[in-house]
mmCIF file of C-alpha atoms in Angstrom:
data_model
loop_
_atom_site.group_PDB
_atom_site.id
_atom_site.type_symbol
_atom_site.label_atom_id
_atom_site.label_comp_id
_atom_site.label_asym_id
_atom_site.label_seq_id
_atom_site.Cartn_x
_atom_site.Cartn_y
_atom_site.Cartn_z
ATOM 1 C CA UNK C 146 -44.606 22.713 25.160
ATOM 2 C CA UNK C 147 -43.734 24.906 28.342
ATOM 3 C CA UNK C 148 -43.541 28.657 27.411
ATOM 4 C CA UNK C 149 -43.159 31.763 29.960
ATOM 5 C CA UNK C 150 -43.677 35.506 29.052
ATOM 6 C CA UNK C 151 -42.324 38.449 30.446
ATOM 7 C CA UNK C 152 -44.849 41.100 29.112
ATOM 8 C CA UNK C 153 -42.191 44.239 30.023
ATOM 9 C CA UNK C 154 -39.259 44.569 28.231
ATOM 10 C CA UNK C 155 -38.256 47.577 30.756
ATOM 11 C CA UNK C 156 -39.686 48.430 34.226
ATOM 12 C CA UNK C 157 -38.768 51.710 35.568
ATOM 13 C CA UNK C 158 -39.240 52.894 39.477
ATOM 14 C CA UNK C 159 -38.684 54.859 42.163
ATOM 15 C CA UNK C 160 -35.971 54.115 44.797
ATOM 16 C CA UNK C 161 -38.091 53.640 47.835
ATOM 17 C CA UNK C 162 -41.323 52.611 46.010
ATOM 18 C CA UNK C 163 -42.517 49.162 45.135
ATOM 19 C CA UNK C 164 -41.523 47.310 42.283
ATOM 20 C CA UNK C 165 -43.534 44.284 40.464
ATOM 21 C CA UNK C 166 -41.669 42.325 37.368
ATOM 22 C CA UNK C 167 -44.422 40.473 35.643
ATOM 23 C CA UNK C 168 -44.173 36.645 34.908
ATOM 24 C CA UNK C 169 -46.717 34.380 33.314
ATOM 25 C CA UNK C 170 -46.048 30.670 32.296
ATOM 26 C CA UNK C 171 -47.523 27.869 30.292
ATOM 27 C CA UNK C 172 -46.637 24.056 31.447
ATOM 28 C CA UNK C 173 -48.581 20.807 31.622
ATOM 29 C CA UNK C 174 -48.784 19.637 35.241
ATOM 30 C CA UNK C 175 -47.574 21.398 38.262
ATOM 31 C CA UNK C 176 -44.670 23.739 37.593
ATOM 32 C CA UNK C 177 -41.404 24.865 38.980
ATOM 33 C CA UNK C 178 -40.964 28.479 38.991
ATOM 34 C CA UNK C 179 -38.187 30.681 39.306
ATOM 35 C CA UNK C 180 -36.534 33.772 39.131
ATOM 36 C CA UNK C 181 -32.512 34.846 38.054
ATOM 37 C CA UNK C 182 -31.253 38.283 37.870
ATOM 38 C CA UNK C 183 -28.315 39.010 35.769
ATOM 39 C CA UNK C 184 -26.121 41.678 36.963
ATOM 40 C CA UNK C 185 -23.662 43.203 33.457
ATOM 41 C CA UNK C 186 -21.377 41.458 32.612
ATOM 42 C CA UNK C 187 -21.918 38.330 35.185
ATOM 43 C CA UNK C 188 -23.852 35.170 35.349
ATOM 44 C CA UNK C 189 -27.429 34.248 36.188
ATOM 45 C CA UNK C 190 -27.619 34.544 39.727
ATOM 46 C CA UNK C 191 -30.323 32.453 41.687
ATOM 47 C CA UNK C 192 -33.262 34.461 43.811
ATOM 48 C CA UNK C 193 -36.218 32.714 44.275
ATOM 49 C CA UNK C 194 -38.134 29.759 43.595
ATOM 50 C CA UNK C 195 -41.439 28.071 44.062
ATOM 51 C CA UNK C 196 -41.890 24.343 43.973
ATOM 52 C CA UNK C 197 -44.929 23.621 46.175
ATOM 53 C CA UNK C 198 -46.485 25.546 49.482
ATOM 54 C CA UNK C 199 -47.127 28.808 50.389
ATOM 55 C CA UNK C 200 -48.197 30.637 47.346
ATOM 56 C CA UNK C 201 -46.006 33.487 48.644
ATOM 57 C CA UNK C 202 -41.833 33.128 48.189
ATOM 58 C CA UNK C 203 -39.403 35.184 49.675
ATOM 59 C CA UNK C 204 -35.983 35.425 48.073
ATOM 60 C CA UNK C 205 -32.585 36.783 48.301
ATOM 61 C CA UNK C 206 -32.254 40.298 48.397
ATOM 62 C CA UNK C 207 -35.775 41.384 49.606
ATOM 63 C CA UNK C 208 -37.406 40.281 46.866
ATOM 64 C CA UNK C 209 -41.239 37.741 47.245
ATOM 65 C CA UNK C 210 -42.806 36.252 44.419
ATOM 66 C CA UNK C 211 -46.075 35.509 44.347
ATOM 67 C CA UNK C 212 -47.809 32.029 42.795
ATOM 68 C CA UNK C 213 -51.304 32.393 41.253
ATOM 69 C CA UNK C 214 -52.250 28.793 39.600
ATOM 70 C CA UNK C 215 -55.410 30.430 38.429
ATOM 71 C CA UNK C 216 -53.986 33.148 36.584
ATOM 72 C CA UNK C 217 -50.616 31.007 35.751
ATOM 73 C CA UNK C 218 -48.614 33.957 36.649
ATOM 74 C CA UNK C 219 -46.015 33.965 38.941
ATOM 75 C CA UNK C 220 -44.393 37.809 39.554
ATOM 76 C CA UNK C 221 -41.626 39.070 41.356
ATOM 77 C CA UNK C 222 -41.952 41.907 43.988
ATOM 78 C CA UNK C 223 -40.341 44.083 47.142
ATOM 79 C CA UNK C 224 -41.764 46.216 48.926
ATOM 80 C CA UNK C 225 -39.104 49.307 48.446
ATOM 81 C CA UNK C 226 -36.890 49.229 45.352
ATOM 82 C CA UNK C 227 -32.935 50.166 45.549
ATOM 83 C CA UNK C 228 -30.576 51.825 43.458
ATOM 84 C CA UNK C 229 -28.570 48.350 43.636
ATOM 85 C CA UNK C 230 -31.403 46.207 42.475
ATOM 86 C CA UNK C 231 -31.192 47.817 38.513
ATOM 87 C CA UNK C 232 -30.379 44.743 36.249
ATOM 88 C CA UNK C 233 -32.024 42.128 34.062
ATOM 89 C CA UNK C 234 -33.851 39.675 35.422
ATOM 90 C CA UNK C 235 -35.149 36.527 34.366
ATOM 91 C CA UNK C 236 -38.704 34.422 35.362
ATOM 92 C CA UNK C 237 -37.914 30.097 34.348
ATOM 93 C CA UNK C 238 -40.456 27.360 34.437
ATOM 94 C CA UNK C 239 -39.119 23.664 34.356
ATOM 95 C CA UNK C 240 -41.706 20.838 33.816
ATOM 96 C CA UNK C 241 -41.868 18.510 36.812
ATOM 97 C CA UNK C 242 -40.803 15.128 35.208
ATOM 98 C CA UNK C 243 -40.770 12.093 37.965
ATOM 99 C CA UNK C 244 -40.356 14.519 40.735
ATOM 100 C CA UNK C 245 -36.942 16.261 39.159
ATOM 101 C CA UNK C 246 -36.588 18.420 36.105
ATOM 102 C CA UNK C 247 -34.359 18.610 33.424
ATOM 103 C CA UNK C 248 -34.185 21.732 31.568
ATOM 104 C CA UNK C 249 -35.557 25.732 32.261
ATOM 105 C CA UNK C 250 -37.449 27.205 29.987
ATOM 106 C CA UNK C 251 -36.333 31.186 30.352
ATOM 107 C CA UNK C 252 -38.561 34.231 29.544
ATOM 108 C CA UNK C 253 -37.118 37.097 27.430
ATOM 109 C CA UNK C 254 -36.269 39.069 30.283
ATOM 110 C CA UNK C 255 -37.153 42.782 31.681
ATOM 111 C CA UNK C 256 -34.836 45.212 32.695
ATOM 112 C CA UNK C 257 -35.084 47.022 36.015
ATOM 113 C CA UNK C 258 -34.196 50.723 36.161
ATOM 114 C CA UNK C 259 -34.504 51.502 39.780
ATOM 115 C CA UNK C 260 -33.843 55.535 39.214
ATOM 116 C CA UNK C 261 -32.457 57.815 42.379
ATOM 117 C CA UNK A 87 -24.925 25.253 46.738
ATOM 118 C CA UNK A 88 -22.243 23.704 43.784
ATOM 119 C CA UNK A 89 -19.954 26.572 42.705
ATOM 120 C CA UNK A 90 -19.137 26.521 38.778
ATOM 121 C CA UNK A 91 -15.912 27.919 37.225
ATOM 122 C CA UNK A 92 -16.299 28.819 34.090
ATOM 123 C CA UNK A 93 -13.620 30.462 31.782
ATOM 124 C CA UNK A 94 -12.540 32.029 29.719
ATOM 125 C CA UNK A 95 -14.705 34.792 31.100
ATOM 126 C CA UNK A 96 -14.671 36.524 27.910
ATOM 127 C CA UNK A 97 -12.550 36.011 24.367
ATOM 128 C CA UNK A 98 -12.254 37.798 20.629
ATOM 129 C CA UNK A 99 -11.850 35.414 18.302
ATOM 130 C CA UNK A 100 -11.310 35.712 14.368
ATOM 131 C CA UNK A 101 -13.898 34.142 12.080
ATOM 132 C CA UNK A 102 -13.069 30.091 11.350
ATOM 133 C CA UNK A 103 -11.372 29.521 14.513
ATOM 134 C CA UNK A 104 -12.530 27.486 17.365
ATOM 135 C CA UNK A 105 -12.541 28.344 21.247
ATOM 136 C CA UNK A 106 -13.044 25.795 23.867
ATOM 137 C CA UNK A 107 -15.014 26.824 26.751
ATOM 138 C CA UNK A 108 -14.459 25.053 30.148
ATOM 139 C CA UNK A 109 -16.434 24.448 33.128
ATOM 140 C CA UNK A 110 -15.114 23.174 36.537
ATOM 141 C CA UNK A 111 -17.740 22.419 39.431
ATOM 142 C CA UNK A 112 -16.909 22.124 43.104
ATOM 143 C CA UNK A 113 -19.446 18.706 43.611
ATOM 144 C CA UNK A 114 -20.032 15.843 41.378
ATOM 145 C CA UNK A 115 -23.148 16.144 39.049
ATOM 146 C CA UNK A 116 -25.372 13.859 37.484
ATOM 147 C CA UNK A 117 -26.267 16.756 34.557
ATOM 148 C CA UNK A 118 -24.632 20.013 33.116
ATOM 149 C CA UNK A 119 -26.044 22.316 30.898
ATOM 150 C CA UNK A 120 -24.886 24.933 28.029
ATOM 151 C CA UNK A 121 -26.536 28.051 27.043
ATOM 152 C CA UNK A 122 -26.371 30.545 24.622
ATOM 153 C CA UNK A 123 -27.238 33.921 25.219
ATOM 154 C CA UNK A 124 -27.434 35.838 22.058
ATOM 155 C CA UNK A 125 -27.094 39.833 22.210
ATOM 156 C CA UNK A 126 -30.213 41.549 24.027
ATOM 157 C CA UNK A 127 -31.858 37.671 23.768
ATOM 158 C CA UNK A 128 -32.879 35.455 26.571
ATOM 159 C CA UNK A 129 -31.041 31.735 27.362
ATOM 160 C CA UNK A 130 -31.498 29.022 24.881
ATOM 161 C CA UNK A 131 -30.457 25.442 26.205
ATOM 162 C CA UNK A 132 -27.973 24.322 23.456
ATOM 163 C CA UNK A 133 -27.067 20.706 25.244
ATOM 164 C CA UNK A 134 -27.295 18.534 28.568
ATOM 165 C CA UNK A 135 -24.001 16.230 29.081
ATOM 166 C CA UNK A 136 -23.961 13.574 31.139
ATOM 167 C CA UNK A 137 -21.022 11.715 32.205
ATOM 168 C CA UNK A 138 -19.859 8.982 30.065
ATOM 169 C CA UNK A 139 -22.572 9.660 27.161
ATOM 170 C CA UNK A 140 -23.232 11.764 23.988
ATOM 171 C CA UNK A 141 -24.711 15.196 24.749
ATOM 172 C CA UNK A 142 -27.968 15.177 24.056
ATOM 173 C CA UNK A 143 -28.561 18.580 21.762
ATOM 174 C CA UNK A 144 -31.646 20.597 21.536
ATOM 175 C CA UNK A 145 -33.021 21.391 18.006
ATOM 176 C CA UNK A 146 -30.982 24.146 15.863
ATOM 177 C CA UNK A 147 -27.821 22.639 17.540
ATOM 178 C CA UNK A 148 -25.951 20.458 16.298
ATOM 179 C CA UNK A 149 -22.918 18.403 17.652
ATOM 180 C CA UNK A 150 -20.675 19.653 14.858
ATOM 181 C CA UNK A 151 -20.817 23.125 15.353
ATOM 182 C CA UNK A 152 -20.960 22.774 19.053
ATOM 183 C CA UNK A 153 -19.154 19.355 20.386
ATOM 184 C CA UNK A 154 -19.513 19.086 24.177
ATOM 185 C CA UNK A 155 -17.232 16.744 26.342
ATOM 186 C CA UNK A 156 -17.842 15.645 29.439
ATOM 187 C CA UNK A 157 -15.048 13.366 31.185
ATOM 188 C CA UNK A 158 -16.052 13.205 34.840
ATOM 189 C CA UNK A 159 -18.678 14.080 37.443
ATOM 190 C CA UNK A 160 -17.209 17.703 37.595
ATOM 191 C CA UNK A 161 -15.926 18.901 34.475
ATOM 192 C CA UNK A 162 -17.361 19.796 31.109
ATOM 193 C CA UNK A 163 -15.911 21.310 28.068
ATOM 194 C CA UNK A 164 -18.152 22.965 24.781
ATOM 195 C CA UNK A 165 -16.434 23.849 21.768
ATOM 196 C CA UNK A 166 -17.620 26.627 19.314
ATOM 197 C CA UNK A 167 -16.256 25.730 16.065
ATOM 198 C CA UNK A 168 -15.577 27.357 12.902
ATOM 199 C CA UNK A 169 -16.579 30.437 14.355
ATOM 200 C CA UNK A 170 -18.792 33.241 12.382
ATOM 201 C CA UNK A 171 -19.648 36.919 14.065
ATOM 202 C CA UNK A 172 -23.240 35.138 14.483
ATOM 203 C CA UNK A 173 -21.773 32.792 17.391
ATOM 204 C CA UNK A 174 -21.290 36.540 19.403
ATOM 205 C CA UNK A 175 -22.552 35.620 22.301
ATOM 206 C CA UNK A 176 -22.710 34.571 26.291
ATOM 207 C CA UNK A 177 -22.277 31.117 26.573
ATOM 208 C CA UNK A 178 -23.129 29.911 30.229
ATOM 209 C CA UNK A 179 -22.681 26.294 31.875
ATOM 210 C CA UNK A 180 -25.179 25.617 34.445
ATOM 211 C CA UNK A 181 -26.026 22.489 36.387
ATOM 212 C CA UNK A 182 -28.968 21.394 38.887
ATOM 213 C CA UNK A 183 -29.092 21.196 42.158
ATOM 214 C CA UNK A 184 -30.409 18.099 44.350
ATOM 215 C CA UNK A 185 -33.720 18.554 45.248
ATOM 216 C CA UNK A 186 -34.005 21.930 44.036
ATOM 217 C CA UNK A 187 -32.300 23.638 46.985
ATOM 218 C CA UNK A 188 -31.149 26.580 45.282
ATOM 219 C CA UNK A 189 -32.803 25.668 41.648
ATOM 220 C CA UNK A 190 -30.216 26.102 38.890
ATOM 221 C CA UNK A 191 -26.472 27.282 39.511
ATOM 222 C CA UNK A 192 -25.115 29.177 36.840
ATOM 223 C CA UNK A 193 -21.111 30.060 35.717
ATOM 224 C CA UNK A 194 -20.620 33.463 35.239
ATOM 225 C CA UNK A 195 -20.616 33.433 31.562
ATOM 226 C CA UNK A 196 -18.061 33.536 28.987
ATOM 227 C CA UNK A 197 -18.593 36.564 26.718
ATOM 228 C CA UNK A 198 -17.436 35.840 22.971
ATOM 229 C CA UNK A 199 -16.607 38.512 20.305
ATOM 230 C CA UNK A 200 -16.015 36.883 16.590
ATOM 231 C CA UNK A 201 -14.655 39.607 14.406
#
């Protein structure tokens, strides 16, 4: 069975500094990685994904997530963090299953503080 | 990318009703999904409906509780039924994109209140 952890609960930063949300994931085969952030009181919205390629994604928003296969980890980053940016957000694995998958498998989210 | 309509975007509802929960997308699709976001919690997949077949429901949901239609390519409907203050929750229709162009696009969530 697929599993993904978010090890934070609550990241805190900086405006201006740089800002990692941590992702790790458990999946047989080759995975499909992404990353949501839910603003409150609104829907998943998407940022980022990795299917195959460059081990480095770059996303909506500023944001780059990084694919490590060794380490099974998958985190999300930018380089300077805004005000804006504060909200929940989400890392999703999805098994690859004839070349399309089927369902996500979410982590339990972390919430971004990104304090003036 | 498909654009989902869900709504209500949020309801209170009184313990032993029922509240029907549409979805509307922009593009025919193969698959939609319904989740369940309970308080604080992550998503939990509660069913995939496909067009012109039973839902298929993930375990701890069952098609009683939660009965799912799905007429055409582009609209689905999920029912909460006999509703208890433990069914407080965001429920969220999402559905996948070809080839993974933009991964999953979500509705924007209806939030339910059972009092």
């Amino acid at each position: 069975a697929q599993s993904v952890a978010q090890p934070e609960d609550q990241v805190n930063v900086a405006e201006g500094n740089p800002l990692t949300v941590k992702c790790t994931y458990s999946v047989s085969g080759n995975p499909y990685l992404f990353w949501y952030v839910q603003y409150p009181n609104r829907g998943l919205q998407f940022l980022l994904k990795y299917i195959t390629g460059d081990n480095l994604v770059k996303g909506s928003y500023g944001f780059e997530a990084e694919f490590n296969k060794s380490q099974t980890s998958f985190h999300l980053k930018k380089p300077s963090a805004l005000v804006s940016d504060s909200a929940l957000y989400f890392c999703a694995v999805s098994p690859k299953k004839g070349g399309s998958a089927r369902q996500l498998t979410f982590g339990s989210g972390t919430q971004l503080t990104v304090l003036p | 990318s498909a654009v989902i309509s869900q709504k209500p975007s949020r309801d209170i509802c009184q313990r032993g009703t029922s509240l029907t929960i549409q979805c509307q997308v922009d593009s025919q699709v193969t698959m939609m999904f319904w989740y369940r976001q309970q308080p604080g919690q992550s998503l939990t997949l509660i069913a995939t409906a496909n067009q012109g077949s039973e839902a298929t429901y993930e375990s701890g949901f069952v098609i009683d509780k939660f009965p799912i239609s799905r007429p055409n390519l582009t609209f689905s409907t999920l029912t909460v039924s006999n509703m208890s203050p433990e069914d407080s929750s965001i429920y969220l229709c999402s559905v996948e994109v070809a080839q993974y162009e933009n991964g999953y696009t979500f509705g924007s969530g209806t939030r339910l209140t059972v009092v």
